[in-house]
Short mmCIF file of C-alpha atoms (C1' of nucleotides) in Angstrom, two decimals:
data_model
loop_
_atom_site.label_atom_id
_atom_site.label_comp_id
_atom_site.label_asym_id
_atom_site.label_seq_id
_atom_site.Cartn_x
_atom_site.Cartn_y
_atom_site.Cartn_z
CA MET A 1065 -20.83 -4.56 -16.03
CA TYR A 1066 -18.33 -2.81 -13.94
CA VAL A 1067 -19.16 -1.45 -10.57
CA THR A 1068 -20.08 1.99 -11.71
CA THR A 1069 -22.69 4.57 -11.17
CA PRO A 1070 -25.07 3.88 -14.00
CA SER A 1071 -24.05 6.19 -16.80
CA LEU A 1072 -25.84 7.39 -19.83
CA ARG A 1073 -26.25 4.24 -21.80
CA SER A 1074 -26.77 4.71 -25.49
CA GLU A 1075 -30.13 3.50 -26.54
CA ILE A 1076 -29.83 0.23 -28.31
CA ALA A 1077 -33.47 -0.59 -28.60
CA PRO A 1078 -34.31 -2.70 -31.62
CA ARG A 1079 -34.58 -0.45 -34.60
CA LYS A 1080 -36.78 -0.67 -37.57
CA SER A 1081 -33.70 -1.42 -39.55
CA ARG A 1082 -34.67 -1.17 -43.16
CA GLY A 1083 -31.96 -2.87 -45.07
CA ASN A 1084 -29.15 -1.35 -43.00
CA ALA A 1085 -26.49 -3.50 -41.49
CA LEU A 1086 -28.01 -3.62 -38.04
CA HIS A 1087 -29.58 -6.59 -39.72
CA ASP A 1088 -26.16 -8.08 -40.21
CA HIS A 1089 -26.33 -9.84 -36.91
CA ILE A 1090 -26.84 -13.33 -35.63
CA THR A 1091 -29.05 -13.92 -32.62
CA ARG A 1092 -27.82 -16.66 -30.42
CA ASP A 1093 -29.11 -18.49 -27.38
CA VAL A 1094 -26.46 -19.69 -25.00
CA LYS A 1095 -26.86 -21.91 -21.98
CA ALA A 1096 -25.30 -21.40 -18.56
CA GLY A 1097 -21.86 -22.93 -18.46
CA ALA A 1098 -21.13 -22.46 -22.16
CA TYR A 1099 -18.09 -20.53 -23.28
CA LEU A 1100 -18.70 -17.77 -25.77
CA PHE A 1101 -15.01 -17.23 -26.46
CA ARG A 1102 -11.68 -17.64 -24.83
CA GLN A 1103 -8.68 -15.45 -24.35
CA HIS A 1104 -6.45 -15.40 -27.46
CA ASP A 1105 -9.28 -16.66 -29.65
CA ARG A 1106 -9.51 -14.83 -32.90
CA ALA A 1107 -12.27 -12.24 -32.37
CA GLU A 1108 -14.73 -12.76 -35.16
CA ARG A 1109 -17.72 -11.08 -33.63
CA ILE A 1110 -18.79 -8.48 -31.09
CA TYR A 1111 -21.73 -9.38 -28.84
CA LYS A 1112 -24.59 -7.37 -27.52
CA ILE A 1113 -26.36 -8.96 -24.60
CA THR A 1114 -30.13 -9.10 -24.89
CA SER A 1115 -30.77 -11.16 -21.77
CA GLY A 1116 -28.85 -13.28 -19.30
CA VAL A 1117 -25.57 -12.75 -17.49
CA LEU A 1118 -22.05 -13.44 -18.73
CA ARG A 1119 -18.73 -13.53 -17.02
CA LEU A 1120 -15.49 -12.11 -18.41
CA THR A 1121 -12.35 -13.49 -16.83
CA ARG A 1122 -8.63 -13.53 -17.33
CA LEU A 1123 -6.12 -16.03 -16.13
CA THR A 1124 -2.98 -14.53 -14.67
CA LEU A 1125 0.53 -15.88 -15.02
CA ALA A 1126 0.41 -17.09 -11.44
CA GLY A 1127 -2.76 -19.04 -12.17
CA ARG A 1128 -5.06 -16.70 -10.35
CA ARG A 1129 -8.30 -15.79 -12.04
CA GLN A 1130 -9.40 -12.19 -12.30
CA VAL A 1131 -13.02 -11.49 -13.07
CA ILE A 1132 -12.85 -8.49 -15.39
CA ALA A 1133 -16.55 -7.79 -15.67
CA PHE A 1134 -20.01 -9.25 -15.64
CA GLY A 1135 -22.02 -8.80 -18.80
CA TYR A 1136 -25.63 -7.73 -18.33
CA PRO A 1137 -28.38 -6.94 -20.83
CA GLY A 1138 -27.47 -3.82 -22.76
CA ASP A 1139 -23.72 -4.43 -22.45
CA ILE A 1140 -21.57 -4.90 -25.49
CA ILE A 1141 -18.72 -7.29 -24.97
CA GLY A 1142 -15.90 -8.92 -26.86
CA PHE A 1143 -13.90 -5.88 -27.94
CA PRO A 1144 -10.84 -7.26 -29.65
CA SER A 1145 -7.22 -6.26 -29.26
CA ASN A 1146 -5.03 -7.03 -32.21
CA GLY A 1147 -7.84 -9.13 -33.57
CA THR A 1148 -8.04 -11.47 -30.61
CA HIS A 1149 -10.17 -11.70 -27.50
CA THR A 1150 -8.47 -10.56 -24.36
CA THR A 1151 -10.61 -12.48 -21.88
CA ASP A 1152 -12.48 -15.72 -21.45
CA CYS A 1153 -16.21 -15.32 -21.57
CA ASP A 1154 -18.70 -17.84 -20.24
CA VAL A 1155 -22.36 -17.81 -19.45
CA LEU A 1156 -23.63 -17.55 -15.88
CA SER A 1157 -27.31 -17.66 -16.67
CA ASP A 1158 -28.93 -18.57 -19.95
CA ALA A 1159 -28.53 -15.69 -22.33
CA VAL A 1160 -29.69 -14.32 -25.64
CA LEU A 1161 -27.13 -12.43 -27.65
CA ALA A 1162 -26.92 -10.47 -30.86
CA SER A 1163 -23.55 -10.61 -32.54
CA TYR A 1164 -21.99 -8.48 -35.21
CA PRO A 1165 -18.99 -9.20 -37.40
CA ARG A 1166 -15.89 -7.49 -36.16
CA ARG A 1167 -15.39 -5.50 -39.32
CA HIS A 1168 -18.33 -3.29 -38.37
CA LEU A 1169 -16.24 -2.04 -35.47
CA GLU A 1170 -12.81 -2.09 -36.99
CA GLY A 1171 -13.36 -1.81 -40.71
CA MET A 1172 -14.58 1.06 -42.78
CA ASP A 1173 -16.54 -1.19 -45.07
CA GLY A 1174 -19.27 -2.06 -42.60
CA ASP A 1175 -22.40 -0.16 -41.74
CA PRO A 1176 -21.51 3.37 -40.60
CA GLU A 1177 -24.35 3.57 -38.12
CA LEU A 1178 -23.40 0.29 -36.49
CA HIS A 1179 -19.77 1.29 -36.61
CA MET A 1180 -20.54 4.39 -34.61
CA GLU A 1181 -22.63 2.50 -32.12
CA LEU A 1182 -19.89 -0.03 -31.46
CA LEU A 1183 -17.29 2.70 -31.26
CA GLN A 1184 -19.35 4.61 -28.72
CA ALA A 1185 -19.76 1.41 -26.74
CA ALA A 1186 -15.99 1.00 -26.68
CA LEU A 1187 -15.53 4.56 -25.44
CA ARG A 1188 -18.20 4.05 -22.81
CA GLU A 1189 -16.38 0.90 -21.78
CA ILE A 1190 -13.27 2.95 -21.08
CA THR A 1191 -15.24 5.32 -18.86
CA GLU A 1192 -16.87 2.52 -16.95
CA MET A 1193 -13.56 0.82 -16.38
CA GLN A 1194 -12.22 4.09 -14.99
CA GLU A 1195 -15.07 4.17 -12.56
CA HIS A 1196 -14.33 0.62 -11.59
CA PHE A 1197 -10.77 1.65 -10.78
CA ILE A 1198 -12.18 4.05 -8.25
CA MET A 1199 -14.03 1.14 -6.70
CA LEU A 1200 -11.00 -1.09 -6.52
CA GLY A 1201 -8.73 1.76 -5.53
CA ARG A 1202 -9.54 2.12 -1.92
CA LYS A 1203 -12.57 0.96 -0.07
CA THR A 1204 -13.18 -1.41 2.73
CA ALA A 1205 -14.54 -4.80 1.82
CA THR A 1206 -18.03 -3.87 2.97
CA GLU A 1207 -17.94 -0.65 0.97
CA LYS A 1208 -16.96 -2.57 -2.14
CA ILE A 1209 -19.75 -5.07 -1.60
CA ALA A 1210 -22.23 -2.30 -0.92
CA ALA A 1211 -21.25 -0.53 -4.13
CA PHE A 1212 -21.52 -3.77 -6.05
CA LEU A 1213 -24.98 -4.55 -4.72
CA SER A 1214 -26.14 -0.98 -5.15
CA VAL A 1215 -25.24 -0.93 -8.82
CA LEU A 1216 -26.87 -4.28 -9.42
CA SER A 1217 -29.97 -3.17 -7.60
CA LYS A 1218 -30.31 -0.08 -9.76
CA ARG A 1219 -29.50 -1.85 -12.95
CA VAL A 1220 -31.37 -5.13 -12.73
CA GLY A 1221 -33.43 -4.93 -9.54
CA GLN A 1222 -37.15 -5.58 -9.57
CA PRO A 1223 -39.54 -3.79 -7.20
CA LEU A 1224 -40.83 -6.06 -4.47
CA GLY A 1225 -43.29 -4.17 -2.38
CA LEU A 1226 -41.31 -1.29 -0.94
CA PHE A 1227 -38.05 -3.08 -1.54
CA ASN A 1228 -35.93 -4.10 -4.45
CA GLN A 1229 -34.93 -7.60 -5.38
CA PHE A 1230 -32.39 -9.03 -7.76
CA SER A 1231 -30.61 -12.25 -8.42
CA LEU A 1232 -26.91 -12.81 -7.95
CA PRO A 1233 -26.11 -15.51 -10.49
CA MET A 1234 -22.40 -15.44 -9.82
CA SER A 1235 -20.69 -17.29 -6.97
CA ARG A 1236 -19.14 -15.64 -3.95
CA ALA A 1237 -15.78 -16.53 -5.45
CA ASP A 1238 -16.71 -14.63 -8.61
CA ILE A 1239 -17.60 -11.56 -6.59
CA ALA A 1240 -14.35 -11.93 -4.65
CA ASP A 1241 -12.28 -12.20 -7.82
CA PHE A 1242 -14.11 -9.22 -9.23
CA LEU A 1243 -13.57 -6.94 -6.24
CA GLY A 1244 -10.17 -8.14 -5.16
CA LEU A 1245 -11.29 -9.91 -2.00
CA THR A 1246 -11.51 -13.45 -0.72
CA THR A 1247 -14.70 -15.50 -0.64
CA GLU A 1248 -14.60 -15.44 3.14
CA THR A 1249 -14.48 -11.68 3.22
CA VAL A 1250 -17.32 -11.43 0.70
CA SER A 1251 -19.36 -13.74 2.85
CA ARG A 1252 -18.60 -11.82 6.01
CA SER A 1253 -19.44 -8.49 4.40
CA LEU A 1254 -22.77 -9.83 3.15
CA THR A 1255 -23.48 -11.10 6.63
CA GLN A 1256 -22.63 -7.73 8.07
CA LEU A 1257 -25.02 -5.96 5.68
CA ARG A 1258 -27.66 -8.54 6.47
CA LYS A 1259 -27.25 -8.16 10.23
CA GLY A 1260 -27.48 -4.40 9.80
CA ASN A 1261 -30.80 -4.95 8.01
CA VAL A 1262 -29.50 -3.18 4.96
CA ILE A 1263 -30.17 -6.22 2.83
CA SER A 1264 -31.90 -9.54 3.17
CA ILE A 1265 -30.51 -12.66 1.60
CA GLU A 1266 -33.57 -14.42 0.35
CA SER A 1267 -31.63 -17.33 -1.01
CA ILE A 1268 -27.95 -17.61 -1.70
CA HIS A 1269 -28.43 -16.14 -5.14
CA THR A 1270 -31.20 -13.67 -4.39
CA VAL A 1271 -30.81 -10.38 -2.55
CA ILE A 1272 -33.45 -7.95 -1.35
CA VAL A 1273 -32.37 -4.40 -0.64
CA LEU A 1274 -34.16 -3.22 2.48
CA LYS A 1275 -32.44 0.14 2.91
CA PRO A 1276 -31.30 1.46 -0.46
CA ASP A 1277 -30.18 4.74 1.07
CA ALA A 1278 -28.01 3.05 3.64
CA LEU A 1279 -26.55 0.83 0.92
CA GLN A 1280 -25.86 3.84 -1.25
CA ALA A 1281 -24.33 5.73 1.63
CA LEU A 1282 -21.96 2.85 2.36
CA ALA A 1283 -21.07 2.60 -1.30
CA GLU A 1284 -20.28 6.29 -1.59
CA SER A 1285 -18.49 6.71 1.68
CA CYS A 1286 -15.21 6.35 -0.13
CA GLU A 1287 -16.32 7.01 -3.65
CA MET B 1166 0.18 4.06 -18.76
CA TYR B 1167 -1.37 1.36 -16.77
CA VAL B 1168 0.63 -1.19 -14.91
CA THR B 1169 0.67 -3.79 -17.60
CA THR B 1170 3.04 -6.11 -19.25
CA PRO B 1171 4.08 -4.09 -22.25
CA SER B 1172 1.82 -5.12 -25.08
CA LEU B 1173 2.10 -4.78 -28.78
CA ARG B 1174 1.95 -1.08 -29.26
CA SER B 1175 0.90 0.08 -32.68
CA GLU B 1176 3.67 1.91 -34.39
CA ILE B 1177 2.97 5.57 -34.35
CA ALA B 1178 6.23 6.78 -35.69
CA PRO B 1179 5.96 10.01 -37.59
CA ARG B 1180 4.81 9.26 -41.08
CA LYS B 1181 5.69 10.94 -44.26
CA SER B 1182 2.13 12.18 -44.35
CA ARG B 1183 1.59 13.56 -47.79
CA GLY B 1184 -1.52 15.62 -47.58
CA ASN B 1185 -3.39 13.12 -45.45
CA ALA B 1186 -5.06 14.15 -42.25
CA LEU B 1187 -2.28 12.96 -40.01
CA HIS B 1188 -1.25 16.49 -40.77
CA ASP B 1189 -4.42 17.73 -39.16
CA HIS B 1190 -2.76 17.97 -35.81
CA ILE B 1191 -1.43 20.64 -33.55
CA THR B 1192 1.84 20.13 -31.75
CA ARG B 1193 1.90 21.57 -28.31
CA ASP B 1194 4.49 22.10 -25.62
CA VAL B 1195 3.15 21.97 -22.09
CA LYS B 1196 4.96 22.75 -18.88
CA ALA B 1197 4.87 20.73 -15.67
CA GLY B 1198 1.93 21.77 -13.56
CA ALA B 1199 -0.27 22.80 -16.47
CA TYR B 1200 -3.68 21.24 -16.95
CA LEU B 1201 -4.41 19.83 -20.36
CA PHE B 1202 -8.07 19.29 -19.66
CA ARG B 1203 -10.43 18.69 -16.78
CA GLN B 1204 -13.17 16.23 -16.09
CA HIS B 1205 -16.44 17.29 -17.73
CA ASP B 1206 -14.65 19.59 -20.14
CA ARG B 1207 -15.91 19.31 -23.64
CA ALA B 1208 -13.47 16.99 -25.40
CA GLU B 1209 -12.30 18.84 -28.45
CA ARG B 1210 -9.12 16.95 -29.13
CA ILE B 1211 -7.36 13.65 -28.57
CA TYR B 1212 -3.70 13.79 -27.55
CA LYS B 1213 -0.76 11.68 -28.49
CA ILE B 1214 2.20 12.06 -26.16
CA THR B 1215 5.50 12.65 -27.88
CA SER B 1216 7.56 13.26 -24.76
CA GLY B 1217 7.02 13.99 -21.09
CA VAL B 1218 4.73 12.47 -18.49
CA LEU B 1219 1.10 13.29 -17.78
CA ARG B 1220 -1.24 12.36 -14.99
CA LEU B 1221 -4.87 11.37 -15.40
CA THR B 1222 -6.95 11.69 -12.26
CA ARG B 1223 -10.52 11.61 -11.14
CA LEU B 1224 -12.09 13.13 -8.08
CA THR B 1225 -14.49 10.89 -6.26
CA LEU B 1226 -17.67 11.93 -4.56
CA ALA B 1227 -16.01 11.54 -1.19
CA GLY B 1228 -13.23 13.88 -2.25
CA ARG B 1229 -10.64 11.21 -2.67
CA ARG B 1230 -8.47 11.39 -5.74
CA GLN B 1231 -7.91 8.34 -7.91
CA VAL B 1232 -5.00 8.36 -10.30
CA ILE B 1233 -6.39 6.59 -13.36
CA ALA B 1234 -3.22 6.42 -15.39
CA PHE B 1235 0.09 8.04 -16.17
CA GLY B 1236 0.59 9.12 -19.74
CA TYR B 1237 3.95 8.29 -21.28
CA PRO B 1238 5.35 8.85 -24.76
CA GLY B 1239 3.43 6.74 -27.25
CA ASP B 1240 0.22 6.83 -25.22
CA ILE B 1241 -2.92 8.32 -26.64
CA ILE B 1242 -5.08 10.02 -24.05
CA GLY B 1243 -8.25 12.02 -23.77
CA PHE B 1244 -10.78 9.54 -25.10
CA PRO B 1245 -14.14 11.22 -24.68
CA SER B 1246 -17.37 9.82 -23.31
CA ASN B 1247 -20.48 11.55 -24.49
CA GLY B 1248 -18.28 14.27 -25.85
CA THR B 1249 -16.66 15.16 -22.56
CA HIS B 1250 -13.45 14.28 -20.80
CA THR B 1251 -13.81 11.79 -18.01
CA THR B 1252 -10.68 12.69 -16.08
CA ASP B 1253 -8.49 15.61 -15.15
CA CYS B 1254 -5.18 15.65 -16.94
CA ASP B 1255 -2.15 17.60 -15.83
CA VAL B 1256 1.50 17.57 -16.69
CA LEU B 1257 4.08 15.96 -14.41
CA SER B 1258 7.12 16.72 -16.51
CA ASP B 1259 7.33 19.06 -19.45
CA ALA B 1260 5.72 17.40 -22.43
CA VAL B 1261 5.31 17.64 -26.16
CA LEU B 1262 1.98 16.53 -27.53
CA ALA B 1263 0.30 16.08 -30.85
CA SER B 1264 -3.44 16.60 -30.80
CA TYR B 1265 -6.15 15.64 -33.23
CA PRO B 1266 -9.69 16.93 -33.49
CA ARG B 1267 -12.17 14.57 -31.92
CA ARG B 1268 -14.09 14.05 -35.11
CA HIS B 1269 -11.26 11.92 -36.46
CA LEU B 1270 -12.09 9.40 -33.77
CA GLU B 1271 -15.82 9.76 -33.59
CA GLY B 1272 -16.86 11.11 -36.95
CA MET B 1273 -16.83 9.48 -40.32
CA ASP B 1274 -15.79 12.66 -42.06
CA GLY B 1275 -12.22 12.69 -40.79
CA ASP B 1276 -9.23 10.89 -42.16
CA PRO B 1277 -9.89 7.13 -42.35
CA GLU B 1278 -6.32 6.19 -41.57
CA LEU B 1279 -6.22 8.38 -38.49
CA HIS B 1280 -9.65 7.19 -37.51
CA MET B 1281 -8.44 3.61 -37.48
CA GLU B 1282 -5.35 4.50 -35.54
CA LEU B 1283 -7.33 6.26 -32.83
CA LEU B 1284 -9.87 3.45 -32.74
CA GLN B 1285 -7.15 0.87 -32.32
CA ALA B 1286 -5.67 2.99 -29.55
CA ALA B 1287 -9.04 2.97 -27.78
CA LEU B 1288 -9.27 -0.81 -28.06
CA ARG B 1289 -5.74 -1.18 -26.80
CA GLU B 1290 -6.67 1.07 -23.90
CA ILE B 1291 -9.40 -1.37 -22.92
CA THR B 1292 -6.94 -4.25 -22.92
CA GLU B 1293 -4.41 -2.36 -20.87
CA MET B 1294 -7.03 -1.38 -18.35
CA GLN B 1295 -7.98 -5.04 -18.03
CA GLU B 1296 -4.40 -5.85 -17.26
CA HIS B 1297 -4.34 -3.11 -14.69
CA PHE B 1298 -7.34 -4.73 -13.01
CA ILE B 1299 -5.23 -7.81 -12.51
CA MET B 1300 -2.68 -5.63 -10.79
CA LEU B 1301 -5.15 -3.98 -8.49
CA GLY B 1302 -7.06 -7.19 -7.95
CA ARG B 1303 -4.88 -8.94 -5.50
CA LYS B 1304 -1.29 -8.33 -4.70
CA THR B 1305 0.59 -7.28 -1.67
CA ALA B 1306 1.81 -3.72 -1.58
CA THR B 1307 5.35 -4.73 -2.45
CA GLU B 1308 4.14 -6.84 -5.36
CA LYS B 1309 2.18 -3.89 -6.71
CA ILE B 1310 5.16 -1.59 -6.36
CA ALA B 1311 7.45 -4.18 -7.95
CA ALA B 1312 5.08 -4.53 -10.89
CA PHE B 1313 4.83 -0.78 -11.24
CA LEU B 1314 8.59 -0.31 -11.25
CA SER B 1315 9.12 -3.27 -13.54
CA VAL B 1316 6.81 -1.88 -16.18
CA LEU B 1317 8.36 1.57 -15.97
CA SER B 1318 11.83 0.09 -16.18
CA LYS B 1319 10.96 -1.78 -19.37
CA ARG B 1320 9.08 1.06 -20.89
CA VAL B 1321 11.17 4.11 -20.15
CA GLY B 1322 14.32 2.81 -18.46
CA GLN B 1323 17.76 3.75 -19.73
CA PRO B 1324 20.71 1.36 -19.51
CA LEU B 1325 23.21 2.40 -16.88
CA GLY B 1326 26.14 0.05 -16.97
CA LEU B 1327 24.65 -3.33 -16.19
CA PHE B 1328 21.60 -1.78 -14.60
CA ASN B 1329 18.59 0.17 -15.69
CA GLN B 1330 17.66 3.63 -14.59
CA PHE B 1331 14.52 5.67 -14.89
CA SER B 1332 12.92 8.71 -13.38
CA LEU B 1333 9.83 8.69 -11.26
CA PRO B 1334 8.32 12.11 -11.88
CA MET B 1335 5.21 11.46 -9.83
CA SER B 1336 5.01 11.81 -6.06
CA ARG B 1337 4.65 8.92 -3.64
CA ALA B 1338 1.09 10.04 -3.14
CA ASP B 1339 0.46 9.68 -6.88
CA ILE B 1340 1.81 6.15 -6.84
CA ALA B 1341 -0.32 5.40 -3.81
CA ASP B 1342 -3.47 6.77 -5.42
CA PHE B 1343 -2.68 4.81 -8.56
CA LEU B 1344 -2.17 1.47 -6.84
CA GLY B 1345 -4.70 1.82 -4.06
CA LEU B 1346 -2.23 2.18 -1.22
CA THR B 1347 -1.17 4.89 1.20
CA THR B 1348 1.95 6.99 0.80
CA GLU B 1349 3.40 5.38 3.89
CA THR B 1350 2.99 1.92 2.44
CA VAL B 1351 4.51 3.00 -0.86
CA SER B 1352 7.46 4.41 1.01
CA ARG B 1353 7.87 1.28 3.09
CA SER B 1354 7.66 -0.99 0.05
CA LEU B 1355 10.30 1.02 -1.76
CA THR B 1356 12.49 0.84 1.30
CA GLN B 1357 11.99 -2.92 1.43
CA LEU B 1358 13.01 -3.31 -2.21
CA ARG B 1359 15.97 -1.06 -1.60
CA LYS B 1360 17.10 -2.99 1.48
CA GLY B 1361 16.79 -6.21 -0.51
CA ASN B 1362 19.13 -4.65 -3.09
CA VAL B 1363 16.52 -5.14 -5.78
CA ILE B 1364 16.56 -1.43 -6.54
CA SER B 1365 18.57 1.58 -5.60
CA ILE B 1366 16.97 4.94 -5.02
CA GLU B 1367 19.43 7.31 -6.58
CA SER B 1368 17.40 10.35 -5.69
CA ILE B 1369 13.79 10.58 -4.61
CA HIS B 1370 12.67 10.68 -8.20
CA THR B 1371 15.25 8.39 -9.75
CA VAL B 1372 15.34 4.62 -9.45
CA ILE B 1373 17.98 2.16 -10.56
CA VAL B 1374 16.96 -1.45 -11.00
CA LEU B 1375 19.73 -3.64 -9.67
CA LYS B 1376 18.05 -7.03 -10.00
CA PRO B 1377 15.52 -6.95 -12.84
CA ASP B 1378 14.80 -10.66 -12.49
CA ALA B 1379 14.02 -10.38 -8.82
CA LEU B 1380 11.81 -7.37 -9.50
CA GLN B 1381 10.01 -9.26 -12.25
CA ALA B 1382 9.60 -12.31 -10.03
CA LEU B 1383 8.02 -10.22 -7.30
CA ALA B 1384 5.75 -8.56 -9.82
CA GLU B 1385 4.59 -11.86 -11.26
CA SER B 1386 4.20 -13.75 -8.05
CA CYS B 1387 0.54 -12.97 -8.06
CA GLU B 1388 0.08 -11.99 -11.67
"C1'" DC C 1467 -30.77 -39.78 -0.76
"C1'" DG C 1468 -25.74 -39.21 -0.92
"C1'" DG C 1469 -21.52 -36.89 -2.25
"C1'" DG C 1470 -19.34 -32.93 -3.69
"C1'" DT C 1471 -19.31 -28.19 -3.98
"C1'" DT C 1472 -20.32 -23.76 -2.15
"C1'" DC C 1473 -21.17 -20.82 1.67
"C1'" DT C 1474 -20.65 -19.36 6.36
"C1'" DT C 1475 -18.38 -18.81 10.65
"C1'" DG C 1476 -14.51 -18.94 14.01
"C1'" DA C 1477 -9.76 -18.29 15.58
"C1'" DC C 1478 -5.49 -16.67 14.44
"C1'" DT C 1479 -2.07 -14.20 11.78
"C1'" DA C 1480 -0.18 -11.13 8.43
"C1'" DT C 1481 -0.61 -6.92 6.28
"C1'" DC C 1482 -1.97 -2.42 5.68
"C1'" DT C 1483 -3.65 1.86 7.61
"C1'" DT C 1484 -3.56 5.40 10.94
"C1'" DC C 1485 -1.42 8.62 13.85
"C1'" DA C 1486 2.65 10.88 14.93
"C1'" DA C 1487 7.27 12.61 14.64
"C1'" DC C 1488 11.18 13.76 12.24
"C1'" DG C 1489 14.19 14.82 8.29
"C1'" DA C 1490 14.86 16.18 3.57
"C1'" DA C 1491 13.70 18.79 -0.28
"C1'" DA C 1492 11.65 22.55 -2.57
"C1'" DG C 1493 9.58 27.00 -2.84
"C1'" DT C 1494 9.33 32.00 -1.09
"C1'" DG C 1495 10.66 36.40 0.18
"C1'" DG C 1496 13.94 39.30 2.02
"C1'" DC D 264 22.14 33.82 -1.52
"C1'" DC D 265 20.30 32.60 2.73
"C1'" DA D 266 16.70 31.96 6.19
"C1'" DC D 267 12.15 30.66 6.58
"C1'" DT D 268 8.15 28.01 5.56
"C1'" DT D 269 5.85 24.39 3.47
"C1'" DT D 270 5.52 20.30 1.32
"C1'" DC D 271 7.10 15.68 0.70
"C1'" DG D 272 9.20 11.47 2.19
"C1'" DT D 273 10.65 8.18 5.68
"C1'" DT D 274 10.21 5.71 9.87
"C1'" DG D 275 8.04 4.00 14.22
"C1'" DA D 276 4.32 2.22 17.12
"C1'" DA D 277 -0.35 0.89 17.64
"C1'" DG D 278 -4.63 -0.49 15.92
"C1'" DA D 279 -7.83 -2.12 12.36
"C1'" DT D 280 -8.88 -4.87 8.52
"C1'" DA D 281 -8.58 -8.54 5.52
"C1'" DG D 282 -6.28 -13.02 4.66
"C1'" DT D 283 -5.42 -17.84 6.04
"C1'" DC D 284 -6.58 -22.12 7.88
"C1'" DA D 285 -10.02 -25.07 9.43
"C1'" DA D 286 -14.53 -26.92 10.41
"C1'" DG D 287 -19.27 -27.25 9.93
"C1'" DA D 288 -23.69 -26.00 7.47
"C1'" DA D 289 -26.30 -25.28 3.41
"C1'" DC D 290 -26.98 -26.16 -1.20
"C1'" DC D 291 -26.92 -28.60 -5.66
"C1'" DC D 292 -26.77 -32.44 -8.71
"C1'" DG D 293 -27.14 -36.88 -10.22
#
DNA sequence: CGGGTTCTTGACTATCTTCAACGAAAGTGG
DNA sequence: CCACTTTCGTTGAAGATAGTCAAGAACCCG
C-alpha cells in the first residue's frame, strides 16, 4: 500500500477457476516476524495478499532503511526486476497469501488470464507509486500523517458507531521511514491530531477516526 | 528518469527487425514545449525516447504540480493505468520518439517479443521508482541535488577534458518539484556545490562536474 | 514482575521555507 | 536590432518546521 487515494482496484475475488492456471497457486500462512523474501533473492513467485499486513523495505548504502510500502489484502507484491526481488519483505501481522510462479507474469507460457491480471497489477503499482510521490513531495509532517491515516481508514477501517477504527500494526519508526520523517515527528503529529480531536488513539496500535472530513481536509491541503 | 543509481537497462538498440512487430512503431519528432499526452487521456501508445528530454508531471488537487520523472533517451514512458495516462507529458528539449500501440503491452495479440520488452520496462520502472523513494525519503537538500546531478552526469554527461559536462534542460522549479524542495533551496544548494568547487555552472542550463567523487559522496551520504 | 524496547514529550538547533528584492535571461513588438 | 516586458534565477533576512539529543512513560515479552 502506498499512500494513495484508493484507485480502481481490479477485482481479484476468488474465481470458479475450472482448470485454468489461477489454480496454479500455493496458499501460504505466514506468521508475524517471518521474512517472505529478501532483496536480491531470486524471485520465484509473486504474492497476492489475502489477509494480514506485510512490510516492504530496502536498505540504503548508508545503512538507513526505507519502507517502500505496506502490503494489505488485495495487494500484489514481489514484482521482480531482472529476476530478483528488489526489497526485503517481512510480515507485520499474521498473513495468508496466494503465490504464483513468476513465469505467469514474465513468461508467455503461463496462463494468459493470470498473466494479464499480474500485468495490470504491475501497471497499477506504477500509478500508485506516482501518487505516493505526490505525498512525499511536499507536505508538512501532519499532512503526511493525515493522508496516511485517511487512506488506511478508507481501505481497512471498520465502522465503530459513528466513527471508524483500524489497527496500525507497524511501529512509529516504520511510519517514519515510510513518510520520510523521524519517529519523534510522527509521534508529535499523532499527538497533534489527537489533541485536535481529529483522531483518538485507542491503544498504540489502534486508531479511531473521529472527524474523517477534517482528516481528509488536512490530507488534501497540499495534495 | 528517476534519481536512481543507474541500473541494468535492457538493451533496446535498434534491431534488425525482419517483419516482426518491432516494426509496428511510429517515429515522431516533437518540439520543446509540445505536449505528448495529458493526464486522463486515453493511452493509445507507449513511447520509447530516442533523443531529447521529456517531463512527466501531475497536478494535485491543491493545484500543486509534482514532477514525477524526466524522460531521457532509453526510457520508456506512458504506461497506462486503466487505459488512460496518469501524468501529463511535455517536451523539454526537442525529442525523437518511437511509439508502439498499447496492445503490445496489454494485449496478447501483439508481438510477443515487444510485449516482453515493454513488460520488462514496466517492471524496471517499479524498481527505479523504489530507488527514487529512497532519494525523497530522507536527505538534505544538498544531498538530493548532489544525487540528482550525479545520476545525470553518469547517464548523459559528456567528457570535457578531465571533467564531465551535461545540460540541465529543466528549470530550477522543475528540479524543485521533482525533489520536493523550493526553487530557492535548489538555487542555494547549487550555489553551495559551486562554491565548494564540486561543480561549475557553465551557463544556467549547463553543469560541469569538477569533483565526481565528492558529488557521489554527498549523494550517498544518506543513501 | 523485571528488563528491554517503543513511544511520548521537552528543549534546543539546524534546515528549509517564505517573503522580498534584485539581476539575468528570454521573449515580444516596434 | 533594440527597447520593453516578463519570466527565471540568485541572494538576503526572518520565521516556521522538522531534526537532534535527552529523559521519562508506556508497553511488551519472557
